[in-house]
Coordinates of C-alpha atoms and ligand atoms in Angstrom, one line a residue:
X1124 CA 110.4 133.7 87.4
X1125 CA 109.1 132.7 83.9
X1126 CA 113.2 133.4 82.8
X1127 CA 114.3 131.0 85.0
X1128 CA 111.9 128.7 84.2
X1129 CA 112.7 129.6 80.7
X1130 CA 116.4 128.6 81.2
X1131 CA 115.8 125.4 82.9
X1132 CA 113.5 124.2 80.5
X1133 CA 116.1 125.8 77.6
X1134 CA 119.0 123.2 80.4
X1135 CA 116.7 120.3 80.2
X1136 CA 116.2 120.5 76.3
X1137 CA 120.4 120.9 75.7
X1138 CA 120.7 117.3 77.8
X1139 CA 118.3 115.9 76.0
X1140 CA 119.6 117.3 72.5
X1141 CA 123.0 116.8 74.2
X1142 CA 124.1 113.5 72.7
X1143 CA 126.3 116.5 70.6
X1144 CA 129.9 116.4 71.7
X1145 CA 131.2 120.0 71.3
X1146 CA 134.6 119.2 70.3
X1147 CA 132.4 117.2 67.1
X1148 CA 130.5 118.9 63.8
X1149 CA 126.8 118.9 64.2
X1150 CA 125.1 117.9 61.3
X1151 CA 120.9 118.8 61.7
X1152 CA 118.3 117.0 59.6
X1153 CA 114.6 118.4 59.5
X1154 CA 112.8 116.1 58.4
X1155 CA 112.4 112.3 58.5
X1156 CA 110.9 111.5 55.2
X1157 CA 112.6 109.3 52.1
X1158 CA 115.3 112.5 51.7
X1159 CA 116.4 112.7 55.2
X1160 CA 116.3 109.3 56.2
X1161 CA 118.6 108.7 52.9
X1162 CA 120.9 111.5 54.0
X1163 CA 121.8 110.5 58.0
X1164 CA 122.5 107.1 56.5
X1165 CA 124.8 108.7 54.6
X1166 CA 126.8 109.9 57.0
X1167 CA 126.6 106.6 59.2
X1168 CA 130.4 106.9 59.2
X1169 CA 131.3 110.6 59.4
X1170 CA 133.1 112.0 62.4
X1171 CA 129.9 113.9 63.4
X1172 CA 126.8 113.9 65.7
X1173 CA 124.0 113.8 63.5
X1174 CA 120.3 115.3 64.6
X1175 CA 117.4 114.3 63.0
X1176 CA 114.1 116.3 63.5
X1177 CA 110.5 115.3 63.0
X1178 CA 107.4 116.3 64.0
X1179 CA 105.8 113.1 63.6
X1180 CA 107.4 110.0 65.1
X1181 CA 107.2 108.1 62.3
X1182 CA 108.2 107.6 58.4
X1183 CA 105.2 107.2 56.1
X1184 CA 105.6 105.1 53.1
X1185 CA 103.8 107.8 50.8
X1186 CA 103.1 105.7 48.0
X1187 CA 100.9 103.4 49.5
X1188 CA 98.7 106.0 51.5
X1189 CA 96.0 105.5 49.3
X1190 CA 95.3 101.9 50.3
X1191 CA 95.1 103.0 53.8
X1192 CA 92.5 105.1 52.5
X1193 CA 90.7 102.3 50.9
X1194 CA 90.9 99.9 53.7
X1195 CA 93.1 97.8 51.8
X1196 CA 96.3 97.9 55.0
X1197 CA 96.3 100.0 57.8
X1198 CA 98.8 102.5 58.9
X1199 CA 101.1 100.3 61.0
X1200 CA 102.0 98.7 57.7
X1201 CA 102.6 101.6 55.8
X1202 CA 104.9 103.4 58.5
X1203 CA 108.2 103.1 60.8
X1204 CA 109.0 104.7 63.8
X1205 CA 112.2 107.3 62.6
X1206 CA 113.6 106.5 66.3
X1207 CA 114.6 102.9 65.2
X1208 CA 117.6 104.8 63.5
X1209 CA 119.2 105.6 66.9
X1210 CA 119.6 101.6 67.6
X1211 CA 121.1 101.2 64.2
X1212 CA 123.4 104.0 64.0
X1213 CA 125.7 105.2 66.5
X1214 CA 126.4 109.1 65.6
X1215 CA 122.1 109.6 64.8
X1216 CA 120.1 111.2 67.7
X1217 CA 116.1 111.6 66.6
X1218 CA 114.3 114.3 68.0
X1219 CA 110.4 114.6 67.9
X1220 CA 109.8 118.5 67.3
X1221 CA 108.7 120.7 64.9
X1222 CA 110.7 123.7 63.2
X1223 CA 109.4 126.9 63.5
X1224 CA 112.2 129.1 62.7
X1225 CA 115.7 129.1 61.1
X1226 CA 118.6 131.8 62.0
X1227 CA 121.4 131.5 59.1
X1228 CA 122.9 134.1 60.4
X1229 CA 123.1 132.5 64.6
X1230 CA 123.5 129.1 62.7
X1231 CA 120.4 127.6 64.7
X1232 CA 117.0 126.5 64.3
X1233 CA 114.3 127.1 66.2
X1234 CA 112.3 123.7 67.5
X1235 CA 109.3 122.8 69.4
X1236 CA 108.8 119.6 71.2
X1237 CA 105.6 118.4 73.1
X1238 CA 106.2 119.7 76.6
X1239 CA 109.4 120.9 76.7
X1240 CA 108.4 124.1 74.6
X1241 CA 110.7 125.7 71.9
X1242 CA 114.5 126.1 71.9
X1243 CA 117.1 126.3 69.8
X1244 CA 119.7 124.2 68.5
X1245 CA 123.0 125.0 66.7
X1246 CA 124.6 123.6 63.3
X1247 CA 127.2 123.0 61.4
X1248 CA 126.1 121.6 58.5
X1249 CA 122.1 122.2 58.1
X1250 CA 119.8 119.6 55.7
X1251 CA 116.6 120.7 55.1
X1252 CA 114.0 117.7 53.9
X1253 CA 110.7 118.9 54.8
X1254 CA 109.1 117.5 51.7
X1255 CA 105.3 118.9 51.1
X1256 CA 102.1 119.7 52.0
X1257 CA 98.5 119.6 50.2
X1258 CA 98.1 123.6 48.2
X1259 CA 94.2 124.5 47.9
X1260 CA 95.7 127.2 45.3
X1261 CA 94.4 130.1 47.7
X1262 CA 91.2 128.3 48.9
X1263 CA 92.4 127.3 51.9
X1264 CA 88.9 127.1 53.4
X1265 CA 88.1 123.7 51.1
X1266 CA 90.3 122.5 53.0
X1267 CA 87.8 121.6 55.9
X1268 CA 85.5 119.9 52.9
X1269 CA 88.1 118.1 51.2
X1270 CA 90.8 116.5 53.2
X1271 CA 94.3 116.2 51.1
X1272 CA 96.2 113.0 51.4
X1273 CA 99.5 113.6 52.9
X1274 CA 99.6 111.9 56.5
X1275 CA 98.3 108.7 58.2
X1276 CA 95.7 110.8 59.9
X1277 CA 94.5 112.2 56.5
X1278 CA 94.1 108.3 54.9
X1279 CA 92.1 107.4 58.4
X1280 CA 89.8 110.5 57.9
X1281 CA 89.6 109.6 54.3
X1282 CA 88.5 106.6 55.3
X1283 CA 86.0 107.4 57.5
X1284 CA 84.5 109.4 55.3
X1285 CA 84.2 106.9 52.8
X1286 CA 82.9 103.9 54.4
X1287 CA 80.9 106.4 57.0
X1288 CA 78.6 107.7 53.9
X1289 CA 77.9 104.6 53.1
X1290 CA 76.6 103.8 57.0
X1291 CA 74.6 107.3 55.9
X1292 CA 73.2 106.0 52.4
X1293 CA 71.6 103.0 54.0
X1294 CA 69.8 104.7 56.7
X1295 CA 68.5 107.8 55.0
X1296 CA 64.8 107.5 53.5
X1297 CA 65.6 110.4 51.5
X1298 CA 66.6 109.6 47.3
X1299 CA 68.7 113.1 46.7
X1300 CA 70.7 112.2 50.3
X1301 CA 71.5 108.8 49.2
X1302 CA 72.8 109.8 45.8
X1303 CA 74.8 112.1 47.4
X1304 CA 76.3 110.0 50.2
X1305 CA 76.8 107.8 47.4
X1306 CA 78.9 110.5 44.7
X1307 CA 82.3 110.5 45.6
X1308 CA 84.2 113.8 43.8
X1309 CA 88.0 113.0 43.4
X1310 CA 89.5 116.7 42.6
X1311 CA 93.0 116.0 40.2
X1312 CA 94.0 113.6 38.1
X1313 CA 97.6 112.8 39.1
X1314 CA 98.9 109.5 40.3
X1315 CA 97.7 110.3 44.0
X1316 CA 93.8 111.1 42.4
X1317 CA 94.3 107.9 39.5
X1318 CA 95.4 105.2 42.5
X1319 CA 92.5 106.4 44.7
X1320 CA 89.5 106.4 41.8
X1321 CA 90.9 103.0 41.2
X1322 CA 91.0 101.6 44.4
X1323 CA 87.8 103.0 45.6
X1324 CA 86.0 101.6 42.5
X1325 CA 87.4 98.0 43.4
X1326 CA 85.9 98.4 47.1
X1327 CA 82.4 99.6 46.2
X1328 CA 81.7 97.1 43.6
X1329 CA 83.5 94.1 45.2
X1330 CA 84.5 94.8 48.5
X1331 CA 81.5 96.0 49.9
X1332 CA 79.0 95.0 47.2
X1333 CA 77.2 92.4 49.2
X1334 CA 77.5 94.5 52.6
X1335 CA 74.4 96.3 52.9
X1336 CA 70.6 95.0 52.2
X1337 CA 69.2 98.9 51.5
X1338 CA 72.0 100.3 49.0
X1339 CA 74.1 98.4 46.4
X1340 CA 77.6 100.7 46.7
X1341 CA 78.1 99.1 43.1
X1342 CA 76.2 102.0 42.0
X1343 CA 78.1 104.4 43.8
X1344 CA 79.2 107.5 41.1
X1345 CA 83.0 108.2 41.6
X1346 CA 83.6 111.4 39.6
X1347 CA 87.8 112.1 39.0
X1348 CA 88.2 116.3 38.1
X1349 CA 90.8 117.9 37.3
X1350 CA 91.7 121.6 35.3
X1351 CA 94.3 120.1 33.2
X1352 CA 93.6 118.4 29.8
X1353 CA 94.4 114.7 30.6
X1354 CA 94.8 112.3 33.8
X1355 CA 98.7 111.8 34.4
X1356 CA 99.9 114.5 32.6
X1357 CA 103.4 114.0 34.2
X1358 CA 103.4 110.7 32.1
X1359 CA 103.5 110.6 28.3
X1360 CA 99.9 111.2 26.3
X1361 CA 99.9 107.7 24.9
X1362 CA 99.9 106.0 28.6
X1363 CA 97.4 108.7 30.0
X1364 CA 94.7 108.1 27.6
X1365 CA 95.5 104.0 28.2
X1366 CA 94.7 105.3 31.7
X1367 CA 91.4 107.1 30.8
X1368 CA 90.1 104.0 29.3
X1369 CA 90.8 101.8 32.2
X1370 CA 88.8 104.3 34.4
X1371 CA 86.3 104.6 32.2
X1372 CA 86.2 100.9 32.2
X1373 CA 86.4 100.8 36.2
X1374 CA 83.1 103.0 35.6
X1375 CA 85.4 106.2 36.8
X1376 CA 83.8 109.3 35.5
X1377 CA 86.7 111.4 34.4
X1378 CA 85.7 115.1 33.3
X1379 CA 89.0 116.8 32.4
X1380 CA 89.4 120.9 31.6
X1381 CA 86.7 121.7 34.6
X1382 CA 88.1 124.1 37.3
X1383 CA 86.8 123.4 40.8
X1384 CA 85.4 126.6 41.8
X1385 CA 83.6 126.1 45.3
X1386 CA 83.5 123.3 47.6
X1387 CA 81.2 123.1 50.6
X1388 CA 79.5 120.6 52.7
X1389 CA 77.1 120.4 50.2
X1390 CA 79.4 119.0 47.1
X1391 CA 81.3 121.3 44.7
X1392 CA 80.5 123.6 42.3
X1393 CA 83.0 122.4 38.7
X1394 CA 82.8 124.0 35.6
X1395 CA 79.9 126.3 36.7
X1396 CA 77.2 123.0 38.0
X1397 CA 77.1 121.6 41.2
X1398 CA 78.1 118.1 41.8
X1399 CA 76.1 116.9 45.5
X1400 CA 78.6 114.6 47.1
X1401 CA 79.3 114.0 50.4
X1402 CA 83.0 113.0 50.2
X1403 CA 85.4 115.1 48.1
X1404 CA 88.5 114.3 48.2
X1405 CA 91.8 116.3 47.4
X1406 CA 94.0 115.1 45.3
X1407 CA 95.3 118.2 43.4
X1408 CA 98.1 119.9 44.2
X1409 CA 101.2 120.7 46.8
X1410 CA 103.4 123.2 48.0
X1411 CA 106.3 123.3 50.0
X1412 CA 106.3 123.3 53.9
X1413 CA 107.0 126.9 55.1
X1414 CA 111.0 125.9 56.3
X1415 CA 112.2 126.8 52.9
X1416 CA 111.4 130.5 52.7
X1417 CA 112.8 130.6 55.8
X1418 CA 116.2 130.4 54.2
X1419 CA 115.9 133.6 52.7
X1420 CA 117.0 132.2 49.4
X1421 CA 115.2 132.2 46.2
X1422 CA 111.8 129.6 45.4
X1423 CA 109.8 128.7 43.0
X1424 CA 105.8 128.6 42.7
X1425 CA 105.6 126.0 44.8
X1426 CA 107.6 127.4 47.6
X1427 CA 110.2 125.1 46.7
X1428 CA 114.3 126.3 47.4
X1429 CA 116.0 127.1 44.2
X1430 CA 119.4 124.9 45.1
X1431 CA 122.7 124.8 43.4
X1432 CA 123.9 121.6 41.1
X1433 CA 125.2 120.4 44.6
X1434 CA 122.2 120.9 46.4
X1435 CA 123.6 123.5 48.4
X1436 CA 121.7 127.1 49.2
X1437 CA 123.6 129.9 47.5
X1438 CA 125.4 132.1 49.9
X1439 CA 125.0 130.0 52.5
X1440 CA 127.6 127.8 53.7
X1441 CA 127.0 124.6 54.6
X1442 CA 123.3 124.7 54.1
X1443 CA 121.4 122.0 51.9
X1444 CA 118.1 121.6 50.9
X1445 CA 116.7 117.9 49.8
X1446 CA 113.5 115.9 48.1
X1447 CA 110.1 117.4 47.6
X1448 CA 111.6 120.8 49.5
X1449 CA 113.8 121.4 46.8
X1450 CA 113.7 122.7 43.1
X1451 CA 116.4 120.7 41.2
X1452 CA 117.0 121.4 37.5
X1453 CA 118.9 119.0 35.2
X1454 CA 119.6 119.0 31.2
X1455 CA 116.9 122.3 31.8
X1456 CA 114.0 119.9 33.0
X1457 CA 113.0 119.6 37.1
X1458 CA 113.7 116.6 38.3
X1459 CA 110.4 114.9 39.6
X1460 CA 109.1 115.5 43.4
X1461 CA 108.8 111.3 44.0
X1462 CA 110.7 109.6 46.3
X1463 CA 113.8 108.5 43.8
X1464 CA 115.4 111.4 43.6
X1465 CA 114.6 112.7 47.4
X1466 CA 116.6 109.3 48.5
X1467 CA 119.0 110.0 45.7
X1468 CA 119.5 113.6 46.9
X1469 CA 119.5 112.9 50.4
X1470 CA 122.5 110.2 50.4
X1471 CA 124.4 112.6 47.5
X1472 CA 123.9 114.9 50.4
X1473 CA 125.1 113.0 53.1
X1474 CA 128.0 111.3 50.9
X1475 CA 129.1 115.3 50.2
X1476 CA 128.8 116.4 54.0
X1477 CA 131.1 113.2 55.0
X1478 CA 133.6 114.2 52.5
X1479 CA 133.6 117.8 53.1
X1480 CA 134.4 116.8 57.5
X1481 CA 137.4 114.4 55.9
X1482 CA 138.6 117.4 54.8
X1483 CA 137.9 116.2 50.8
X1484 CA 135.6 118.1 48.2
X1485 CA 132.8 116.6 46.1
X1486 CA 133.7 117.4 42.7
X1487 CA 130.6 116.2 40.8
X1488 CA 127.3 118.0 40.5
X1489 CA 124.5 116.1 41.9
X1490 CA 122.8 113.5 38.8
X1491 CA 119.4 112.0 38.9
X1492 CA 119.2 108.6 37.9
X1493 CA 116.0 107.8 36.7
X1494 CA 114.7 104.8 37.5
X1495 CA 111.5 105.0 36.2
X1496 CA 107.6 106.3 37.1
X1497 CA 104.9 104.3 37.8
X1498 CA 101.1 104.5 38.5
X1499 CA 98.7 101.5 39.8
X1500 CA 95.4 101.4 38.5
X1501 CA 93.3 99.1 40.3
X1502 CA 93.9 95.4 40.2
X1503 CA 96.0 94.0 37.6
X1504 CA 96.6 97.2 36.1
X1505 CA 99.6 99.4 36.0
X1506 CA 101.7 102.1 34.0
X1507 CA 105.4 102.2 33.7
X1508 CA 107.7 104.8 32.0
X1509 CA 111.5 105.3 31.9
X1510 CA 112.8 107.1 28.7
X1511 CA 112.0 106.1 25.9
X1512 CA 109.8 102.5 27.4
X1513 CA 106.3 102.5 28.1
X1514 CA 104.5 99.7 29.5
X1515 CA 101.1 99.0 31.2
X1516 CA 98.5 96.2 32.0
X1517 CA 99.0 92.8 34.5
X1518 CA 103.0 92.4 33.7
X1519 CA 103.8 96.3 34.8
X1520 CA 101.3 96.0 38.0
X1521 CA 103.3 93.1 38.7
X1522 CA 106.6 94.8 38.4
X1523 CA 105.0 97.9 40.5
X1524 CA 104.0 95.4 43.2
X1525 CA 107.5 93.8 43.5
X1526 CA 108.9 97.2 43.7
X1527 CA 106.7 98.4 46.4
X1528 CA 107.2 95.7 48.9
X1529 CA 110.8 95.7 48.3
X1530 CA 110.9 99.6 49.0
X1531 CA 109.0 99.3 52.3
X1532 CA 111.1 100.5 55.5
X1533 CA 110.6 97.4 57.4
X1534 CA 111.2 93.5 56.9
X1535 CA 108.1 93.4 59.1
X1536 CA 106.0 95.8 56.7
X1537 CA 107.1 93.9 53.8
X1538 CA 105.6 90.5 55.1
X1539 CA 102.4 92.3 56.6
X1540 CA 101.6 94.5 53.4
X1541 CA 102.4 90.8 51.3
X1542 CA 99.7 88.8 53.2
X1543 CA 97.7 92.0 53.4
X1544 CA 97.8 91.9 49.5
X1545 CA 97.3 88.2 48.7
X1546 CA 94.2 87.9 50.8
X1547 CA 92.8 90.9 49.3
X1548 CA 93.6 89.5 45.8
X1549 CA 92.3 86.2 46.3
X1550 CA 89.1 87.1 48.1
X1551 CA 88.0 91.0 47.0
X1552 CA 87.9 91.8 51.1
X1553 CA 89.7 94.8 52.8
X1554 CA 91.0 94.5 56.5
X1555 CA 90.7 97.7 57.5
X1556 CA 87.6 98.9 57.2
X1557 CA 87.3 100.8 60.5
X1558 CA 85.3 104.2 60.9
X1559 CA 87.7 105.7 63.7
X1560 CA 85.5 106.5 66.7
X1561 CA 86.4 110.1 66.7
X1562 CA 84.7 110.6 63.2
X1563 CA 81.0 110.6 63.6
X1564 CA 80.0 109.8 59.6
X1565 CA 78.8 112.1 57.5
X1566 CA 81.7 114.8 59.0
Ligands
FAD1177 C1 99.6 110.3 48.5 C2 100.9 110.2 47.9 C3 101.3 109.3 47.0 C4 102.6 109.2 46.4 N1 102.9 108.2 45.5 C5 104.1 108.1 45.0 C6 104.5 107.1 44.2 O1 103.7 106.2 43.9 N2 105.8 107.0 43.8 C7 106.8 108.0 44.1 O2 107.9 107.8 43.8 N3 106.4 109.0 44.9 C8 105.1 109.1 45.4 N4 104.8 110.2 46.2 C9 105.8 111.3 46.4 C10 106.8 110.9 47.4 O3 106.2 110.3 48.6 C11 107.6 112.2 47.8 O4 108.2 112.6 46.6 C12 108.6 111.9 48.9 O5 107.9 111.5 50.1 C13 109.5 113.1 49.1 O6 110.3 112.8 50.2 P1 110.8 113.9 51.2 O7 111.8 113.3 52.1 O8 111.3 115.1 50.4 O9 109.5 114.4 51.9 P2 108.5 113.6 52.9 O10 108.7 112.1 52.6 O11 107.2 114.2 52.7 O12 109.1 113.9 54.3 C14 109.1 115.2 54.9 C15 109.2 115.0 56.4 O13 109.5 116.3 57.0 C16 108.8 116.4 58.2 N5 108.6 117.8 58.4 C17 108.0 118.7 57.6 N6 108.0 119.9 58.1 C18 108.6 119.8 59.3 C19 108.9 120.7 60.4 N7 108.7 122.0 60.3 N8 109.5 120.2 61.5 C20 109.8 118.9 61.6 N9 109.5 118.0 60.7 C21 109.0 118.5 59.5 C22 107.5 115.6 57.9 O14 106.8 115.2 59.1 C23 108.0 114.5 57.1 O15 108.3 113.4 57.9 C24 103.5 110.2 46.7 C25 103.2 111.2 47.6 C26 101.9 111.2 48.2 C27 101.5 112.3 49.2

């Protein structure tokens, strides 16, 4: 009984992936982040049926997580539904399901989707874009103390923590409860823990200065940690100690060289004291999703598939892996896991896989153009550096804010996340400053 329901659930789930003409290739994305997106519009004229696979039904513009955090926008306007690429592209099905296996030898992954159950699907031509995930470095348990940043939901608990402990500072009677509802630990000091520090420091001393009659949140203690010698260390020294002093002059407590060594509903324990806070946040490190390993090839640290200079898995045909999944080596350096070079790879990808069904050969090794990294720091404020320039202050933040609205999937997002901005600007008030009803402050 449970076979044939089994093979009628495995008949429903071929229709459905079925747009697939057998007499045409398959192409199979996983993944529906900058790389993947990048790669099926690639192939928007190849003779094949291409299948792109999430597990979320959305793309998430990454680099503005951090204001959803803050209450600056809310997730609509960071976000677009991946579907939307079916009505612009004819040969593009989207599938909502979630990869839990992949069979080089079979040529088919495994996938799960929300009531239908898992089944498999075969390929052609297999692009893996899974990008990353937040890596507790072996402490996975912190994890339920300090949420990472990595999805919409994460931003929204983030969130809820924040403006939940204040709800909790202005109702306790207790001194050492209100200090610590009021300490917020940031824990690394990369662009992802910079942009939030800075951001959070705008909303408790403007945003919500005035808010409450018990507390002033002006004299909330935001404390940014991290093992590591200096804040941005992917940028160059000179910009990362411009960085330290605009913290310090946001009143952000930087304490570089201190290892986090516990963290527990109580606060953390850093550099052998213990820090009470109520909201730590995890901005420290990733890893790669699991797909990857699945490959059987050879990966880095960070889980991350060691590819050829095409992009290509070694020794096996036909099999790519893009963006933050990837480990990508040129003139002996990595090339940075941001979301240039996943779009960059993903449409070198796609551009190769159209070629290749034409019956032609890409020739050249995939090149990274580098167009530059950049890090906000609160209002006004921004770094820029590409080779051998380094910029920062008003002119740079401008510059960063022209680039992110133009790099937002959506005409709609652009004009939403504009007004979102100018009113913020021009006032010091955040729109979004919802506790979602499933979060009960203080967890
Ligand atoms: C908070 C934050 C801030 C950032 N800020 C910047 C910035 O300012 N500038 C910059 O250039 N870069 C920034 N980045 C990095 C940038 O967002 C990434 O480099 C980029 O998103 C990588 O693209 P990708 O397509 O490889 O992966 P992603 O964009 O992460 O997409 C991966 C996709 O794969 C899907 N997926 C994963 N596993 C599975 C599975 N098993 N089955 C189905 N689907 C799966 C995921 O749901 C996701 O949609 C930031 C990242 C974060 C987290």
């Amino acid at each position: 009984m449970s076979a044939m329901l089994a093979e009628t659930r495995s008949d429903e789930a071929t229709a459905v992936v079925g747009a697939h003409r057998p007499e045409r290739k398959r192409v199979v994305i996983i993944g529906g982040g900058f790389a993947g997106i990048a790669a099926a519009r690639a192939l928007r004229h190849a003779d094949a049926d291409v299948l792109l696979i999430d597990r979320r039904n959305h793309h998430i513009f990454q680099p503005l997580l951090y204001q959803v955090a803050t209450a600056i926008l809310s997730p609509a306007e960071i976000a677009a539904p991946i579907r939307q690429l079916e009505a612009k592209q004819r040969n593009v099905s989207v599938l909502l399901a979630e990869v839990t296996g992949v069979d080089l030898a079979s040529r088919t992954i495994e996938a799960a989707s929300p009531g239908v159950g898992a089944r498999k699907i075969g390929f052609d031509y297999l692009v893996v874009a899974t990008g990353m995930r937040p890596n507790y470095f072996g402490h996975d348990e912190f994890a339920r103390y300090a949420p990472g940043l990595k999805s919409l939901g994460d931003a929204e608990t983030i969130r809820g923590k924040i403006l939940g402990a204040f709800e909790l500072a202005a109702t306790t009677e207790d001194e050492a409860e209100r200090a610590r509802q009021m300490t917020f630990v940031l824990v690394g000091a990369g662009p992802s823990g910079v942009e939030l520090a800075a951001s959070l420091s705008h909303l408790v001393k403007v945003t919500l200065r005035h808010n409450f009659h018990r507390i002033d949140p002006s004299k909330s203690t935001i404390i940014l940690l991290d093992a590591g010698n200096r804040v941005l260390p992917t940028f160059a020294e000179a910009l990362s100690r411009r960085v330290t002093r605009r913290l310090a002059k946001l009143g952000v407590k930087v304490l570089t060289g201190v290892k986090v060594e516990t963290v527990d509903e109580q606060g953390v324990v850093a550099g052998g004291n213990r820090i009470p806070s109520a909201t730590v946040l995890w901005t420290a490190g990733v890893a790669a999703s699991p797909i990857p390993k699945m490959l059987g090839t050879k990966t880095d640290r960070a889980g991350r598939a060691l590819v050829d200079p095409f992009l290509k898995v070694v020794d096996a045909p036909g099999v790519f892996v893009v963006g933050d999944a990837a480990s990508v080596m040129q003139n002996g350096h990595p090339v940075p896991g941001v979301a240039q070079p996943a779009i960059q790879e993903g449409r070198y990808v796609g551009r190769l896989i159209a070629k290749e069904l034409k019956g032609g050969k890409v020739k050249r090794p995939f090149s990274y153009f580098d167009k530059g990294n950049m890090a906000v720091v609160g209002k006004n404020y921004a770094v820029l550096e590409r080779g051998w320039l380094r910029t920062s202050g008003f002119l740079t933040w401008l510059v960063w804010a022209f680039v992110h609205i133009l790099s937002l999937p959506q005409l709609q997002n652009r004009l939403r996340v504009q007004r979102q901005w100018l009113w913020s600007y021009f006032t010091g008030q955040r729109s979004s400053r919802l506790i979602p009803e499933t979060r009960e402050p203080g967890r």
